[in-house]
XYZ file of N, CA and C in Angstrom:
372
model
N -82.859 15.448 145.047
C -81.553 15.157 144.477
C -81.421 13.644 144.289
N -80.991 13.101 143.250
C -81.151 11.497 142.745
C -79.815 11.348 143.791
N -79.569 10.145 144.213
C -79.273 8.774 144.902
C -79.046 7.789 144.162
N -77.561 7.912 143.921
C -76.731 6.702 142.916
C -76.024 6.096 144.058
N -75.955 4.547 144.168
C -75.644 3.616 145.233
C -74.394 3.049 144.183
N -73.083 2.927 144.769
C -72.193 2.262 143.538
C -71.534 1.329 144.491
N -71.527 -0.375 144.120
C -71.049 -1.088 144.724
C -70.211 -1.464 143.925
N -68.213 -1.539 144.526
C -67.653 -1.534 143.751
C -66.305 -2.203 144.840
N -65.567 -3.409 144.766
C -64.743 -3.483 145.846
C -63.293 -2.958 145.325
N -63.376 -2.264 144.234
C -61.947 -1.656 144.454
C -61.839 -0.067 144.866
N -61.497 0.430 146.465
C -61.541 1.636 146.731
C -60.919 3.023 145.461
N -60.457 2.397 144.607
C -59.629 3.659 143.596
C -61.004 3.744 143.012
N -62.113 2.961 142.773
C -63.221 3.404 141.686
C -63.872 3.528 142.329
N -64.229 2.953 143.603
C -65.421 3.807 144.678
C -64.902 5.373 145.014
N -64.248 5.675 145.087
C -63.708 7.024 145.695
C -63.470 8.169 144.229
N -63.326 7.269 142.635
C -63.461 7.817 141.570
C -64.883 8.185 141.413
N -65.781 6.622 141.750
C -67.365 7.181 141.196
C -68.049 8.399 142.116
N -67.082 8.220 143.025
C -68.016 8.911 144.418
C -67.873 10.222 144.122
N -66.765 10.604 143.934
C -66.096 12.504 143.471
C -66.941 12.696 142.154
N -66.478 11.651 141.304
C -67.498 12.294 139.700
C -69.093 12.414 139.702
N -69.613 11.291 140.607
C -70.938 11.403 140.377
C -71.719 12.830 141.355
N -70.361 13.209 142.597
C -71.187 14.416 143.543
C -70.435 15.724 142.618
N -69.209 15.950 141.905
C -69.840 16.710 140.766
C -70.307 17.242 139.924
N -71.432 16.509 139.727
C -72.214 16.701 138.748
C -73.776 17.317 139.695
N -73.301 16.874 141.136
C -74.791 17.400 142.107
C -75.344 16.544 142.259
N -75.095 14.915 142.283
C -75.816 14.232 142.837
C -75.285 13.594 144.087
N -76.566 12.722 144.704
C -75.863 12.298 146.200
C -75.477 10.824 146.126
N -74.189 10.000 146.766
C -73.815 8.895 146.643
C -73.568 8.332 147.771
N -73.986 6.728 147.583
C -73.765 6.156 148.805
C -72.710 5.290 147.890
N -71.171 4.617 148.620
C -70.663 3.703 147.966
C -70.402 2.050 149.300
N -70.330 1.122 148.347
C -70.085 0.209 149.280
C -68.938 -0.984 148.865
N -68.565 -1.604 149.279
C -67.129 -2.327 148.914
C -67.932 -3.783 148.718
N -68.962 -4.426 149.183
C -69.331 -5.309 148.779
C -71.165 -5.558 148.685
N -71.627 -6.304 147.828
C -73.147 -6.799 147.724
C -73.677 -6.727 149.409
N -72.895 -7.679 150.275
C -73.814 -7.837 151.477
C -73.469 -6.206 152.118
N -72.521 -5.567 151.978
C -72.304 -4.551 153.023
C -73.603 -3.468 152.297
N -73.613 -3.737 151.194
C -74.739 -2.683 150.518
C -76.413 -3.261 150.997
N -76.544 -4.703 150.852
C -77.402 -5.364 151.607
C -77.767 -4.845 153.000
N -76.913 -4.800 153.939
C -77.058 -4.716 155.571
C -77.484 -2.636 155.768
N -76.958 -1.870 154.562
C -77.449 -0.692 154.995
C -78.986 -0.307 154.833
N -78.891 0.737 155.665
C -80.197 1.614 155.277
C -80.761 1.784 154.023
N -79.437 2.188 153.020
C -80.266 2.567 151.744
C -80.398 2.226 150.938
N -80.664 0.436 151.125
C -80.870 -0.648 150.112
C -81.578 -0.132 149.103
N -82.766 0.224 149.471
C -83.644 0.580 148.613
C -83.706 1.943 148.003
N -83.210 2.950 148.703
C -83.853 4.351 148.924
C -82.708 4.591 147.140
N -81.922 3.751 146.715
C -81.389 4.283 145.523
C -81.947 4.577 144.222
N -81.404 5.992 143.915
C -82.108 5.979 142.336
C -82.106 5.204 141.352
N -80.545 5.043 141.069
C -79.733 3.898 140.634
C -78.592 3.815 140.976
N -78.387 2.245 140.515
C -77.148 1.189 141.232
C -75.967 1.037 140.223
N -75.123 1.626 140.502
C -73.966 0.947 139.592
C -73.143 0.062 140.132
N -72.731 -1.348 139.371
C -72.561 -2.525 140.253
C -71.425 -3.195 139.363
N -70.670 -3.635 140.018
C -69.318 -4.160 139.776
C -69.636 -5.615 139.469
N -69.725 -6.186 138.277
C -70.095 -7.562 137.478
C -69.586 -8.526 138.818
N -67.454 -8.772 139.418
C -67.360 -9.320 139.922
C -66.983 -9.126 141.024
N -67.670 -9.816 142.544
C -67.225 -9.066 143.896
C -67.222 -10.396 144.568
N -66.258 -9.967 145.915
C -66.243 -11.126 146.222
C -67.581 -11.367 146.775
N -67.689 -12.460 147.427
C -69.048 -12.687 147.961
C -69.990 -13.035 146.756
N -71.319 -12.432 147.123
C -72.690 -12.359 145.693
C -71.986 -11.442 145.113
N -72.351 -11.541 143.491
C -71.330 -10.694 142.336
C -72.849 -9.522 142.062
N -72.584 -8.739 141.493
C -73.358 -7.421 141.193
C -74.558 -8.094 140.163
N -74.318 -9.028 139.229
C -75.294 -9.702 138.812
C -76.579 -10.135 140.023
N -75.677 -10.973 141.071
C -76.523 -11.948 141.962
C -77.486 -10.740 142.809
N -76.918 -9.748 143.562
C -77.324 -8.496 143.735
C -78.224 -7.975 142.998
N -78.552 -7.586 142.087
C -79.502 -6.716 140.997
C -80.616 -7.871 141.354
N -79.797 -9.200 141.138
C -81.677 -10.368 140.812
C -82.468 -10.026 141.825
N -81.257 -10.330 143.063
C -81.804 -10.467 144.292
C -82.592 -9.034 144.980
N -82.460 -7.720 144.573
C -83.359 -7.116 144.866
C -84.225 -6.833 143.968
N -84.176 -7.443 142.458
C -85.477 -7.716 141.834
C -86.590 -8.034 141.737
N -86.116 -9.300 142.642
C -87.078 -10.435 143.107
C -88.060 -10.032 144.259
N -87.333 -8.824 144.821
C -87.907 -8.628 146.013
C -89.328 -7.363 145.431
N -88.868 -6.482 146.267
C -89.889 -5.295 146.035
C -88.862 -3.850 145.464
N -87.973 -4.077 145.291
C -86.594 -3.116 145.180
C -85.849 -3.065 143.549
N -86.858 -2.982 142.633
C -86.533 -2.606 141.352
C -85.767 -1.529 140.845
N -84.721 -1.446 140.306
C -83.659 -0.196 140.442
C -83.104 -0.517 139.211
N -82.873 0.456 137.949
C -82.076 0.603 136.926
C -80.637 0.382 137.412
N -79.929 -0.585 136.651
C -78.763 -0.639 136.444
C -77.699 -0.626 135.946
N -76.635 0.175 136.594
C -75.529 -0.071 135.226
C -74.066 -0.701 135.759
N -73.858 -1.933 134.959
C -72.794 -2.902 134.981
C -71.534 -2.318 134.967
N -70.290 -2.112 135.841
C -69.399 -2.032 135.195
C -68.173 -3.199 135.467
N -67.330 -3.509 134.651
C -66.728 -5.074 135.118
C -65.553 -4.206 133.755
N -64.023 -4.821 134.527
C -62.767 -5.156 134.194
C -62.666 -6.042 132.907
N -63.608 -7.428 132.933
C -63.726 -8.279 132.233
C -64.252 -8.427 130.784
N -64.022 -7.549 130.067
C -64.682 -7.173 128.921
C -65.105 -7.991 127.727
N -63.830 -9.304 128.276
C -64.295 -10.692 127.067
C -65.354 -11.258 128.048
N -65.863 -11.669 128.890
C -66.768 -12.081 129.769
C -67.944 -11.929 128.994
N -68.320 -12.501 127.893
C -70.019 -12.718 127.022
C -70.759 -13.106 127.999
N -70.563 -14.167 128.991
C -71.217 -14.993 129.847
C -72.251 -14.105 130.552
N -70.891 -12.858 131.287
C -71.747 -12.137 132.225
C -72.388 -10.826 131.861
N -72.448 -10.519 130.494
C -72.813 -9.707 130.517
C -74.377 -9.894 129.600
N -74.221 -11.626 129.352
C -75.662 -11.976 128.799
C -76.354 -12.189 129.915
N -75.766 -12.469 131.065
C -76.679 -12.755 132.671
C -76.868 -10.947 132.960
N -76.325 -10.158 133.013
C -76.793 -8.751 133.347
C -77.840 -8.120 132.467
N -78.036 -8.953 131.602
C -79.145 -8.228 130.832
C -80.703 -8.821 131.397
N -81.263 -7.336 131.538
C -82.405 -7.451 132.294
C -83.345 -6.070 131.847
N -84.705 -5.969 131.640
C -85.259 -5.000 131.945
C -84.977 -3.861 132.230
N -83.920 -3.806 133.288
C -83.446 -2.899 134.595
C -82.164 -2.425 134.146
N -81.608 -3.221 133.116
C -80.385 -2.681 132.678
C -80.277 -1.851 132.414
N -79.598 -0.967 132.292
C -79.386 0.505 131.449
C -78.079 -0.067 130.753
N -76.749 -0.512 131.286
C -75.796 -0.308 130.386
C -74.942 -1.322 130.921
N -73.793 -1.638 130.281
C -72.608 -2.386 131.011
C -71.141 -1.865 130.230
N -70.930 -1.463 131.209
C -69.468 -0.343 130.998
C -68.292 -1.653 130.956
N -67.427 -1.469 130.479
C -66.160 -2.010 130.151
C -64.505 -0.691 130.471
N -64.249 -1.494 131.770
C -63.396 -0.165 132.398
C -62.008 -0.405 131.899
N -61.565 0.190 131.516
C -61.750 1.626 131.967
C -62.824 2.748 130.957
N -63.760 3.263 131.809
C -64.755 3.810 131.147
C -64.670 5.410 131.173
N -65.172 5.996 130.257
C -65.046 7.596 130.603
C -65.862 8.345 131.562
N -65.608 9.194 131.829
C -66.610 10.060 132.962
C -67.473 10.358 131.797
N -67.390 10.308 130.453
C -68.569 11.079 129.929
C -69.843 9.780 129.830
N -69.651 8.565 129.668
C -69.687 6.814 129.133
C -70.923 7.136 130.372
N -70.118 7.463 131.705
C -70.215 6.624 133.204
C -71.660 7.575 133.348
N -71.682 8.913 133.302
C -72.507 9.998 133.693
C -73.786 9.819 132.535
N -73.811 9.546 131.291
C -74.294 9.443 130.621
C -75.106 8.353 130.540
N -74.897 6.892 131.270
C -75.616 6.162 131.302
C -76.370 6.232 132.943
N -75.869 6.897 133.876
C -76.532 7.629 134.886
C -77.930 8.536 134.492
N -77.721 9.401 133.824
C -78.686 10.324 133.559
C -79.885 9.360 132.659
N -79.112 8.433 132.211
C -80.307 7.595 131.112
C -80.762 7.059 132.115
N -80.590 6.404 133.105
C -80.895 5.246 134.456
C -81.914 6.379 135.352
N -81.793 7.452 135.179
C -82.580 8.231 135.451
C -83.842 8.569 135.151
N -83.804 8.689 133.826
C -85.137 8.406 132.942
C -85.299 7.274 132.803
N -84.985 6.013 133.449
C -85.515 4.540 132.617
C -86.948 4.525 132.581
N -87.443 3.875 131.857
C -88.648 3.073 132.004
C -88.386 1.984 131.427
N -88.616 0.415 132.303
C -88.281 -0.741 131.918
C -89.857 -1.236 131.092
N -89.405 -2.080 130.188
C -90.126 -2.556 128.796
C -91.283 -3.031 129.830
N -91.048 -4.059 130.801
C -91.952 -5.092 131.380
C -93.130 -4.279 132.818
């Protein structure tokens, strides 16, 4: 069963992604910030990451590099409030990207770039 990790610090969309993504049958871990997702067990063990552009602390950008860099390569998909934000969504583009949602997003948008993050294969 795929393992979608969604780091997201506003509890109304962690507790949204968490219900939509386990009905569809998959399993979710959610976390309120980069380091609290950092300090668990299932840093790695995720299928894919859906990551909140801005958090406090390291932002979902700084997160994605930082387990890039490491040994922890994981398809991602952006989602951020900030929709005029060009800045950050030319820094989220990566290999690993799958998508960058602009919320409010649909359950069909959200699931759909899940299932693609599923099949990724990155170019590099």
């Amino acid at each position: 069963m795929p393992l979608i990790s969604v780091v997201d610090d506003d509890i109304w969309v962690r507790d949204s992604l968490d219900s939509l993504i386990r009905s569809v049958g998959m399993e979710v871990n959610v976390f309120a910030s980069a380091e609290e997702f950092l300090k668990s067990a299932h840093a790695c063990e995720a299928d894919c990451l859906v990551l909140d552009v801005r958090l406090p602390g390291m932002s979902g950008i700084e997160l994605h590099r930082h387990l890039s860099a490491g040994r922890c390569k994981k398809p991602a998909i952006f989602i951020t409030a900030h929709g005029s934000d060009e800045g950050a969504r030319s820094e989220a583009a990566s290999d690993w990207t799958v998508a960058y949602l602009i919320k409010p997003f649909s359950e069909d948008e959200l699931l759909g770039a899940v299932h693609a993050a599923l099949r990724w294969q990155p170019s590099s």
